[in-house]
Tab-separated table of N, CA and C and ligand atoms in Angstrom:
chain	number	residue	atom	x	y	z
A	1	UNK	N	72.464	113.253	122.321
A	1	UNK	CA	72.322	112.485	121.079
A	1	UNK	C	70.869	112.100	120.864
A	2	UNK	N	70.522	111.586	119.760
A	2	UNK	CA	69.146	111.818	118.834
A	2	UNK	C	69.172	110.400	118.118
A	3	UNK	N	67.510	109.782	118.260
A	3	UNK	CA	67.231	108.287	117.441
A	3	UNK	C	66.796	109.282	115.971
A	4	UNK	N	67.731	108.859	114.998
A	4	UNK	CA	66.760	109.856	114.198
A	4	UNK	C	66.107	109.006	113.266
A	5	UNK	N	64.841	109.146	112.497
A	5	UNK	CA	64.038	108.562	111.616
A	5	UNK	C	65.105	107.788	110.622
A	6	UNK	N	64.723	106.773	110.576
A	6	UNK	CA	65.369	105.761	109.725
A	6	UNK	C	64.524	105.860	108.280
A	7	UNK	N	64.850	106.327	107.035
A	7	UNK	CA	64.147	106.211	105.942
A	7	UNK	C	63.757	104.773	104.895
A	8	UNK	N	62.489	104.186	104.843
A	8	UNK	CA	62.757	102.899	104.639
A	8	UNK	C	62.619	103.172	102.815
A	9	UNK	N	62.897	102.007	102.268
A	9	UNK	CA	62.589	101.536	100.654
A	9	UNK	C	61.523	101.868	100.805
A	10	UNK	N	60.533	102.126	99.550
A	10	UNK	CA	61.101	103.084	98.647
A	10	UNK	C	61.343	104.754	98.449
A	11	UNK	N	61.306	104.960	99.449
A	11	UNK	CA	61.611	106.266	99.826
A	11	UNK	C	62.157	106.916	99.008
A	12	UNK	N	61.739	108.135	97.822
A	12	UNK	CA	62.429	108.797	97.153
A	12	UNK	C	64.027	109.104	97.518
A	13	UNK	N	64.570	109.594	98.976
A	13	UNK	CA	65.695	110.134	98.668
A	13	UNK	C	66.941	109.235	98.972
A	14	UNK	N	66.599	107.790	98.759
A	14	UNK	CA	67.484	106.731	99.305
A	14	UNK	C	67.659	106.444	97.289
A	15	UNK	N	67.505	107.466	96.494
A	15	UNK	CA	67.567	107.014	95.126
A	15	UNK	C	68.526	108.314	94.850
A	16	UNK	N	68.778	109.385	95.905
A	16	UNK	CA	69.646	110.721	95.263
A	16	UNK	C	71.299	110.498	95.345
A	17	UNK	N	71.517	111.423	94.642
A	17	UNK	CA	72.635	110.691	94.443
A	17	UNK	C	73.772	112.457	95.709
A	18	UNK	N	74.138	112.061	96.635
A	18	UNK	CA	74.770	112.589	97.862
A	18	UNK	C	75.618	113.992	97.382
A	19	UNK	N	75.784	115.021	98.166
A	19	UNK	CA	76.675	115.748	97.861
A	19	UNK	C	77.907	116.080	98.660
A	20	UNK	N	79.242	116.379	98.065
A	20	UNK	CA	79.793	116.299	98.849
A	20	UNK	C	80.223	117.237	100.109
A	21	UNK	N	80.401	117.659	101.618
A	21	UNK	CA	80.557	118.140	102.325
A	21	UNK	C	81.460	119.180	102.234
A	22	UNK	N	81.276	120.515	102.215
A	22	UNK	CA	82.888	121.398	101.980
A	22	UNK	C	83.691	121.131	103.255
A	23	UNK	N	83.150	121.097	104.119
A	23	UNK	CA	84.117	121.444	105.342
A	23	UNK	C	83.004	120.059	106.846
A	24	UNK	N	83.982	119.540	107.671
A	24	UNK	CA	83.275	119.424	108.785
A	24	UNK	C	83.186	120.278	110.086
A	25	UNK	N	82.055	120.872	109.605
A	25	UNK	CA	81.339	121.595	110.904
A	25	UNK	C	81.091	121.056	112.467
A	26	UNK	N	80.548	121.865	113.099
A	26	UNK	CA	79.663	121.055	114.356
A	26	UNK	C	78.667	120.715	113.878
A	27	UNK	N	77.912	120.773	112.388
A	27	UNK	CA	76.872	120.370	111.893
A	27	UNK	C	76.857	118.709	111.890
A	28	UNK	N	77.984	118.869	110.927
A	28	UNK	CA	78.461	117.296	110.534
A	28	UNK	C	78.967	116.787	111.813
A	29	UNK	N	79.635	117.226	112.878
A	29	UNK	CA	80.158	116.106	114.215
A	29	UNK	C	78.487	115.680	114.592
A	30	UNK	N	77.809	116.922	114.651
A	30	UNK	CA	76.483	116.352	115.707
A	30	UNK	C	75.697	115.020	114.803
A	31	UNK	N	75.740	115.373	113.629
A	31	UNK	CA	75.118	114.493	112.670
A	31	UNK	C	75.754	112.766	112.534
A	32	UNK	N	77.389	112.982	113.320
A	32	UNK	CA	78.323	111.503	112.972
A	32	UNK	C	77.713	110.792	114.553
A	33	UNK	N	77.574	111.442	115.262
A	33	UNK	CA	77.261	110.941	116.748
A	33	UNK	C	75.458	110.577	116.610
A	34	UNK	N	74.773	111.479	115.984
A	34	UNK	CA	73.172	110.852	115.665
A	34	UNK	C	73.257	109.638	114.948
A	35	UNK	N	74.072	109.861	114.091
A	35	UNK	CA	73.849	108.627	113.103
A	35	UNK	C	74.055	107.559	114.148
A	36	UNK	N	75.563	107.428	114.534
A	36	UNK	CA	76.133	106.239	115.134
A	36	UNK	C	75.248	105.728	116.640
A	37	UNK	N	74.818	107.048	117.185
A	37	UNK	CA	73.536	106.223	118.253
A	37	UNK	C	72.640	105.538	117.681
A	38	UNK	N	71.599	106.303	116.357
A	38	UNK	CA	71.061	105.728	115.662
A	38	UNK	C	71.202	104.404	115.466
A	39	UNK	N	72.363	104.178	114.468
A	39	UNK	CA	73.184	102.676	114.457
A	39	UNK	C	73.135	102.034	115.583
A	40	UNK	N	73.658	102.020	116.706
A	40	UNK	CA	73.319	101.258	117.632
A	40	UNK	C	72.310	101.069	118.244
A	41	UNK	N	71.179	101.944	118.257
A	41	UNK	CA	69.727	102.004	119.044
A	41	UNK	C	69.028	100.757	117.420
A	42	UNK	N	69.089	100.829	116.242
A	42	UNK	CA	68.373	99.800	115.635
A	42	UNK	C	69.667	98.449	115.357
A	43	UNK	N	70.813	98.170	116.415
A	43	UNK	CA	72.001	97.198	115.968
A	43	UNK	C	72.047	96.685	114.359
A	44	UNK	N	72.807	98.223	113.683
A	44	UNK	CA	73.087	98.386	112.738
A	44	UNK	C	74.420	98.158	112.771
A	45	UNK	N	75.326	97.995	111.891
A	45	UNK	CA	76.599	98.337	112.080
A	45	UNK	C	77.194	98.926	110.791
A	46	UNK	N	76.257	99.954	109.644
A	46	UNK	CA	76.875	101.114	109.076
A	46	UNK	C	75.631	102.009	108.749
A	47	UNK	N	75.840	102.914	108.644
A	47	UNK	CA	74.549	103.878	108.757
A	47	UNK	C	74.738	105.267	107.271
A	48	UNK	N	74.582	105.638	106.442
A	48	UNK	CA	74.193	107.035	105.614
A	48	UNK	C	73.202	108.026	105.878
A	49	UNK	N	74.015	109.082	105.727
A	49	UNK	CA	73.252	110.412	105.979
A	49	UNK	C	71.571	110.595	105.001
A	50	UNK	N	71.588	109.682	103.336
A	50	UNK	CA	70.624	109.620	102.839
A	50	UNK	C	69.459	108.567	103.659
A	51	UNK	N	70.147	107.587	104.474
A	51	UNK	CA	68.928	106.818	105.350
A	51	UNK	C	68.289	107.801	106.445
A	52	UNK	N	69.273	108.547	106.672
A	52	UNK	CA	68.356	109.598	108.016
A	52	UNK	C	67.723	111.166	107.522
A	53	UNK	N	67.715	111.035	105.940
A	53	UNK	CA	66.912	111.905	104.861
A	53	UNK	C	68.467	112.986	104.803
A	54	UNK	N	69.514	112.772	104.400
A	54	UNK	CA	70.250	113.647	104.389
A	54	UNK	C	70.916	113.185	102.946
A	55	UNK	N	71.452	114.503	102.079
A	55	UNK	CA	71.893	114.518	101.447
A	55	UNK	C	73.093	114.659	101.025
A	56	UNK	N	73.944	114.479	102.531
A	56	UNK	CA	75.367	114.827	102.435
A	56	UNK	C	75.919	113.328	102.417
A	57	UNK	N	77.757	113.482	101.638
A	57	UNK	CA	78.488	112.520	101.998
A	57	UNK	C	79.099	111.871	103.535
A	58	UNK	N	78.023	111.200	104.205
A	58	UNK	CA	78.642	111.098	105.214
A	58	UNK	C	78.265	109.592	105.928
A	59	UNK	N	79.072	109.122	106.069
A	59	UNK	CA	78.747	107.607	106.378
A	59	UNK	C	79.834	107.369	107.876
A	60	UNK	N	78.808	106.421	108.944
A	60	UNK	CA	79.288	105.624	110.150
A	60	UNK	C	79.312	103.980	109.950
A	61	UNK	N	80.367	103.537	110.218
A	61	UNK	CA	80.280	101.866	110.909
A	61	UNK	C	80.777	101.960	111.944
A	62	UNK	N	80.252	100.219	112.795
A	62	UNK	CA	81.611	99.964	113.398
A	62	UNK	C	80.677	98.455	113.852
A	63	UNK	N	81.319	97.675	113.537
A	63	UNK	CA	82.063	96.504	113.188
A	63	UNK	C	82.250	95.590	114.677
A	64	UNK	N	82.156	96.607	116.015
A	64	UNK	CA	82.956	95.881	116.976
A	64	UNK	C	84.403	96.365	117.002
A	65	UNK	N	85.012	97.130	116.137
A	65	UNK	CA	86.628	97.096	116.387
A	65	UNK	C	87.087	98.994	116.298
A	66	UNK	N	85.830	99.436	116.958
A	66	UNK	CA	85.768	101.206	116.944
A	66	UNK	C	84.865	102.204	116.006
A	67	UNK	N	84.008	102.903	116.338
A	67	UNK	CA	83.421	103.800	115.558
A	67	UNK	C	84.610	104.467	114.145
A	68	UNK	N	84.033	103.948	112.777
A	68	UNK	CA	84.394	104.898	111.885
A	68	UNK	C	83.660	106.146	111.422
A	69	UNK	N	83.965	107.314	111.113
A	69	UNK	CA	83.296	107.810	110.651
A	69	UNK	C	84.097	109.040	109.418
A	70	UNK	N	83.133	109.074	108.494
A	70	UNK	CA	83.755	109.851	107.350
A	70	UNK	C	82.746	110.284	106.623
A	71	UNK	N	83.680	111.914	105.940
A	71	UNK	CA	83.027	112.829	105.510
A	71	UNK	C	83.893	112.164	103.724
A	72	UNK	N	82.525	112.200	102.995
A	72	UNK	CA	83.356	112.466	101.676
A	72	UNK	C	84.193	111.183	100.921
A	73	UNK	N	83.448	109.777	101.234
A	73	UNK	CA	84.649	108.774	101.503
A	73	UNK	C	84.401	108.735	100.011
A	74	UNK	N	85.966	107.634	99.724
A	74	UNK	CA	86.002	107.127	98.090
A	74	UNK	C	87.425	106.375	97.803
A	75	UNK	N	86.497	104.767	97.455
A	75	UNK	CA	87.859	103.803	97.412
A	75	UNK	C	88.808	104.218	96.489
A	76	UNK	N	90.066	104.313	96.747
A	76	UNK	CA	91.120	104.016	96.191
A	76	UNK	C	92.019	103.205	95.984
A	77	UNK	N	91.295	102.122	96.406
A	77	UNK	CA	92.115	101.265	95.998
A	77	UNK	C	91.309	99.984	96.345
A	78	UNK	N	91.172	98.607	96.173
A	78	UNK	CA	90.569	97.444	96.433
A	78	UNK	C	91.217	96.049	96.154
A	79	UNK	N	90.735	95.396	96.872
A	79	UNK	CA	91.223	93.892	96.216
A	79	UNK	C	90.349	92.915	96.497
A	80	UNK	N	90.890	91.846	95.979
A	80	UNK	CA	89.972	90.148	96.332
A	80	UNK	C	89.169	90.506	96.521
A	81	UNK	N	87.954	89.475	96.388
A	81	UNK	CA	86.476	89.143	96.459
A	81	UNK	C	85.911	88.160	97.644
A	82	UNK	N	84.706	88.664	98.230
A	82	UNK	CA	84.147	87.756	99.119
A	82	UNK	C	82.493	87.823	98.651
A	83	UNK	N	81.744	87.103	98.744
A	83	UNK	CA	80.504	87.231	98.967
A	83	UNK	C	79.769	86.906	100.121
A	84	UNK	N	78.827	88.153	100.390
A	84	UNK	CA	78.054	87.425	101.740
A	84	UNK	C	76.637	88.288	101.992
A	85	UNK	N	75.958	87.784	102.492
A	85	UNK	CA	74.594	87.849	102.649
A	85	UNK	C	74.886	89.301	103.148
A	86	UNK	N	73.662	90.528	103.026
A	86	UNK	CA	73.667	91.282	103.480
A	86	UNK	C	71.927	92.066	104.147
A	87	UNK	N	71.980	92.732	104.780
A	87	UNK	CA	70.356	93.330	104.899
A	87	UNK	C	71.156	94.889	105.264
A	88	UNK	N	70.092	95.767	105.434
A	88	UNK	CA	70.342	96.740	105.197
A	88	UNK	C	69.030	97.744	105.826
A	89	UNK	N	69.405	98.845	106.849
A	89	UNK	CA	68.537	99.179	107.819
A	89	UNK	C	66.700	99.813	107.014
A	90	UNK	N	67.240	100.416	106.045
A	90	UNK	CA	66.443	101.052	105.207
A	90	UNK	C	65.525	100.112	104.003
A	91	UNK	N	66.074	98.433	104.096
A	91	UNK	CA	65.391	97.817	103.353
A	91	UNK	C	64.974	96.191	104.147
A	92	UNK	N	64.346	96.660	105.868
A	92	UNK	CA	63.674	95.266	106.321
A	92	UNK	C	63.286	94.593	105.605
A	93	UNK	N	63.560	92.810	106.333
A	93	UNK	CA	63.287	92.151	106.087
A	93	UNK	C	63.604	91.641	104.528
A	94	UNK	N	64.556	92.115	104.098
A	94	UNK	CA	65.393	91.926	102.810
A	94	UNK	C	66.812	91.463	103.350
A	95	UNK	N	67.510	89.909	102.493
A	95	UNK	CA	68.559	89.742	103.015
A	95	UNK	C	68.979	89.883	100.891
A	96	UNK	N	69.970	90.239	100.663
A	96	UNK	CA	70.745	89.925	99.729
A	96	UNK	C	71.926	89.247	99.353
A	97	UNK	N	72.770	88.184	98.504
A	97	UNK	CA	74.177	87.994	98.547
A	97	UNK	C	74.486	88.996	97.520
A	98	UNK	N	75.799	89.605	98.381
A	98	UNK	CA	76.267	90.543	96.803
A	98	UNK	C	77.620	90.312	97.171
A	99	UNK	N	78.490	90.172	96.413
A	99	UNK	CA	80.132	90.063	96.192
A	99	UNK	C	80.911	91.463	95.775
A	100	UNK	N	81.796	91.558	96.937
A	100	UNK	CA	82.622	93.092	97.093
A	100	UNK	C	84.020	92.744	97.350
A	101	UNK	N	84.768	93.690	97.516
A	101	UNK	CA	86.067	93.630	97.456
A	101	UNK	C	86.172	92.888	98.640
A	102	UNK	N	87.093	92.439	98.730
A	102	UNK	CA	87.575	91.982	100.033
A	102	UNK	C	88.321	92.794	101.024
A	103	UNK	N	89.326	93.696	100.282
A	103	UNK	CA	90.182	94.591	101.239
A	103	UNK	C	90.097	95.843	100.537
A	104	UNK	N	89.746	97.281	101.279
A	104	UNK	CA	89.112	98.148	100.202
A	104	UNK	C	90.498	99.413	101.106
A	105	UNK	N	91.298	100.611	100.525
A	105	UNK	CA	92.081	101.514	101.228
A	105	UNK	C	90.785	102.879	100.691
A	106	UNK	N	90.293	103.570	101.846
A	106	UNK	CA	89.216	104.353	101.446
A	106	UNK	C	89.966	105.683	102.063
A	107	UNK	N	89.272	106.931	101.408
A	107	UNK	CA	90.210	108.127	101.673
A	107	UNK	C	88.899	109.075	102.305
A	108	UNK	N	88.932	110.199	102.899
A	108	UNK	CA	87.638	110.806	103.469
A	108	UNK	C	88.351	111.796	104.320
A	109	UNK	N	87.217	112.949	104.821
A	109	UNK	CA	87.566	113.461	106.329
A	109	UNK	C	87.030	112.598	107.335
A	110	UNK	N	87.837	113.028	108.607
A	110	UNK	CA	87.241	112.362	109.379
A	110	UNK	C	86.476	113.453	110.519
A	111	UNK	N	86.074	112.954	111.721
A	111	UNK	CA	84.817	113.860	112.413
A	111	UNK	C	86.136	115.506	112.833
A	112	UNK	N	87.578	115.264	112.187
A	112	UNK	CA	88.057	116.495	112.902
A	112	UNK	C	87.980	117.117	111.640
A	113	UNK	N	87.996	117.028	110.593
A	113	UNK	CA	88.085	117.468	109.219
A	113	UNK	C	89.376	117.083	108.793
A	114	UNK	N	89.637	116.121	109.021
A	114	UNK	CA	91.479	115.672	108.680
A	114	UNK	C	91.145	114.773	107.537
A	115	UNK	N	92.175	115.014	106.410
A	115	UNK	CA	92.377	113.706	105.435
A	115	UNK	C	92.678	112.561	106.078
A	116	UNK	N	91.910	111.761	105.461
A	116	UNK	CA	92.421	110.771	106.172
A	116	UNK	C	92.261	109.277	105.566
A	117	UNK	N	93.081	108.033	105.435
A	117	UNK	CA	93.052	106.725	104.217
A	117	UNK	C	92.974	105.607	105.398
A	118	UNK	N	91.791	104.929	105.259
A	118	UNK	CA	91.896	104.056	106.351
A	118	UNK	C	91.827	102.362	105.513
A	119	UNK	N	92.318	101.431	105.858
A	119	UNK	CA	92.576	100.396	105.357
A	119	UNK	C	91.694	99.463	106.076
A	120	UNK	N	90.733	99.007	105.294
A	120	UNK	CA	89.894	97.609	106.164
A	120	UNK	C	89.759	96.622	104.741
A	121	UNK	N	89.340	95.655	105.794
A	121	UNK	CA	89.048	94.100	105.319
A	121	UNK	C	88.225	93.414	106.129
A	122	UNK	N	87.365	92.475	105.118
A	122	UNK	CA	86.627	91.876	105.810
A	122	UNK	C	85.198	92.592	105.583
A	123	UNK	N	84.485	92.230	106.991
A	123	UNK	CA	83.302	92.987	107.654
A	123	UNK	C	83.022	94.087	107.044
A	124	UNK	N	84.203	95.147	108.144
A	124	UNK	CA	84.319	96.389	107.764
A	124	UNK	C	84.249	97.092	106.466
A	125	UNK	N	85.286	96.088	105.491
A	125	UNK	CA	85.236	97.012	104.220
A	125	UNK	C	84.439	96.822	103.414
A	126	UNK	N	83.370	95.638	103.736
A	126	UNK	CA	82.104	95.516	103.246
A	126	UNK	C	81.213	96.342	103.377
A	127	UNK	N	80.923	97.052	104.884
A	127	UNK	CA	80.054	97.848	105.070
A	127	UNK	C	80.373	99.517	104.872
A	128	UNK	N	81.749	99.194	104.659
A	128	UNK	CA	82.095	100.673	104.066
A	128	UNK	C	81.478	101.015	102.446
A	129	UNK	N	81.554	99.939	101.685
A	129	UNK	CA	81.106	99.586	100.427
A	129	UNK	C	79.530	99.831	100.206
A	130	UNK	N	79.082	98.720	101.279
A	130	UNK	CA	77.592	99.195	101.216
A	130	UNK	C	77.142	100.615	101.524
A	131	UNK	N	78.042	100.850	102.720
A	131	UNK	CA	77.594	102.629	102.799
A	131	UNK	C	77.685	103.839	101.230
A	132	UNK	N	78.781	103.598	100.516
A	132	UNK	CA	79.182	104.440	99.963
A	132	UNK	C	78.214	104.008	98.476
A	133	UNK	N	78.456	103.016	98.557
A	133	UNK	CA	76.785	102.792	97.320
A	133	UNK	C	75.469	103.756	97.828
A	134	UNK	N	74.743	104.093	99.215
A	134	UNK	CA	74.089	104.633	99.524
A	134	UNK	C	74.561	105.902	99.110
A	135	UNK	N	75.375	106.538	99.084
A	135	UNK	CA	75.446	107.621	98.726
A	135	UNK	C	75.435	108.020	97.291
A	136	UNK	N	75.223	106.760	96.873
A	136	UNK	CA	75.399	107.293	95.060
A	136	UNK	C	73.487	106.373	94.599
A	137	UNK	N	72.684	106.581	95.611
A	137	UNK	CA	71.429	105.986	95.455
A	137	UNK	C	71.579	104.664	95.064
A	138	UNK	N	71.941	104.000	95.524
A	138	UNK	CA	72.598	102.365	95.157
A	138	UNK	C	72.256	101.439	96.272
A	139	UNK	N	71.139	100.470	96.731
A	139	UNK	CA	70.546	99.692	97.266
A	139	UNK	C	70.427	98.166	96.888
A	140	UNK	N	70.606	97.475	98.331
A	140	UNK	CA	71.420	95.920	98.254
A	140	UNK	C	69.920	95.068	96.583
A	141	UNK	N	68.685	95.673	96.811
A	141	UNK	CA	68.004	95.060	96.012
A	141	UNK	C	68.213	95.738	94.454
A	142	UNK	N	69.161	95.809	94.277
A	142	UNK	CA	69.672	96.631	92.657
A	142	UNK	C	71.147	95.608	92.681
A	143	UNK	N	71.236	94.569	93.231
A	143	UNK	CA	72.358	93.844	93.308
A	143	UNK	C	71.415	92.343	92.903
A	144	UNK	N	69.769	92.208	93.183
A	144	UNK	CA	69.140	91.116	92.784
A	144	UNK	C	69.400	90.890	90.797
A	145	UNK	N	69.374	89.497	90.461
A	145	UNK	CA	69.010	89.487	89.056
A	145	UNK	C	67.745	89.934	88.610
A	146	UNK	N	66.896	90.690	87.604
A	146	UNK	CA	65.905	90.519	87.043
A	146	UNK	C	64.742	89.084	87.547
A	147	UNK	N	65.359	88.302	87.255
A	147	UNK	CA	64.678	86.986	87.540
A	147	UNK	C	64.601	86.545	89.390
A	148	UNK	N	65.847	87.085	90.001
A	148	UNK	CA	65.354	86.915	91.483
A	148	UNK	C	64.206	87.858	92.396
A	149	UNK	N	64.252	89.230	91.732
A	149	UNK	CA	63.580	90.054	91.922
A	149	UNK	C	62.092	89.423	91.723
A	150	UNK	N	61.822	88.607	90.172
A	150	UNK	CA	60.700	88.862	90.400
A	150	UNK	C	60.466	87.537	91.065
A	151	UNK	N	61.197	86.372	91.382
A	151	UNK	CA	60.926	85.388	92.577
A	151	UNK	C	60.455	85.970	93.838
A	152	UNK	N	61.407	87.372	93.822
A	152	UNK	CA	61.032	87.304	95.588
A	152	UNK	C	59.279	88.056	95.613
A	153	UNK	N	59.223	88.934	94.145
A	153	UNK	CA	58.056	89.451	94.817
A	153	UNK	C	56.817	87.843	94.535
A	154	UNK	N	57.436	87.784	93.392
A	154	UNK	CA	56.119	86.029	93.436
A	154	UNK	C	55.772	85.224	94.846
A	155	UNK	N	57.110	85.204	95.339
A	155	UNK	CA	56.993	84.591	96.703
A	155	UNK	C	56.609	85.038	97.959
A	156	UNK	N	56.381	86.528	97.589
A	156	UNK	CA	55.701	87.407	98.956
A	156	UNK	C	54.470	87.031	98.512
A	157	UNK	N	53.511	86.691	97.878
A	157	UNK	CA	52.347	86.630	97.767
A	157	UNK	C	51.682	85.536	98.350
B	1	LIG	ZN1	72.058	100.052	103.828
């Protein structure tokens, strides 16, 4: 397994919008196991193939309660609302609040190429959320208002 380059803001390809995977290869297993060392070598706990310059649908968490990983994900279903602070590996030293579903049923392959609908809440289906925004070029600071945005840069100065 491999630390692979973490792509930070503003990095052109953390703005593309992902394609989806035909099939999982040994391309894509070697790529779910880089990511997820990755993830743990910077104590991340969800990671996109566009943060490690990749353009495929493919996103890792884990939460503490088992490595997820999926090819191709896309909610089908959601509920209730939580809000909570977030940061995000590709945008140090940035914390955001953004409000997401609370309980999200998401559908995908998984590292065998199997369909597969996994049900989280909480944590988890937060960072499944944040992942899958990465794949559609969608970053926690595009969740700021106009007016907080330009607080925060006023206040870096
Ligand atoms: Zn992120």
């Amino acid at each position: 397994m491999e630390v692979l380059e973490i792509k930070k803001y503003p990095d052109a390809i953390l703005r593309k919008k992902c394609k989806a995977v035909k099939a999982v290869t040994a391309q894509e297993k070697r790529l779910f196991e880089d990511m997820l060392f990755t993830m743990h070598t910077f104590k991340g706990v969800g990671l996109s193939a566009p943060q490690v310059g990749l353009t495929k649908q493919l996103i890792v968490a884990d939460v503490g309660g088992g490595a997820v990983k999926l090819a191709n994900p896309k909610i089908i279903s959601s509920s209730g609302s939580d809000r909570m602070v977030e940061g995000c590996l590709s945008v140090p030293e940035r914390s955001v609040e953004i409000k997401r579903f609370y309980e999200v049923t998401v559908r995908g392959l998984n590292e065998k190429g199997e369909r597969v609908e996994i049900e989280a809440k909480g944590l988890l289906a937060r960072v499944i959320q944040h992942e899958i925004d990465h794949l559609r070029g969608k970053l926690i600071v595009d969740y700021l208002s106009p007016w907080k945005r330009l607080k925060k840069l006023l206040l870096r100065r």
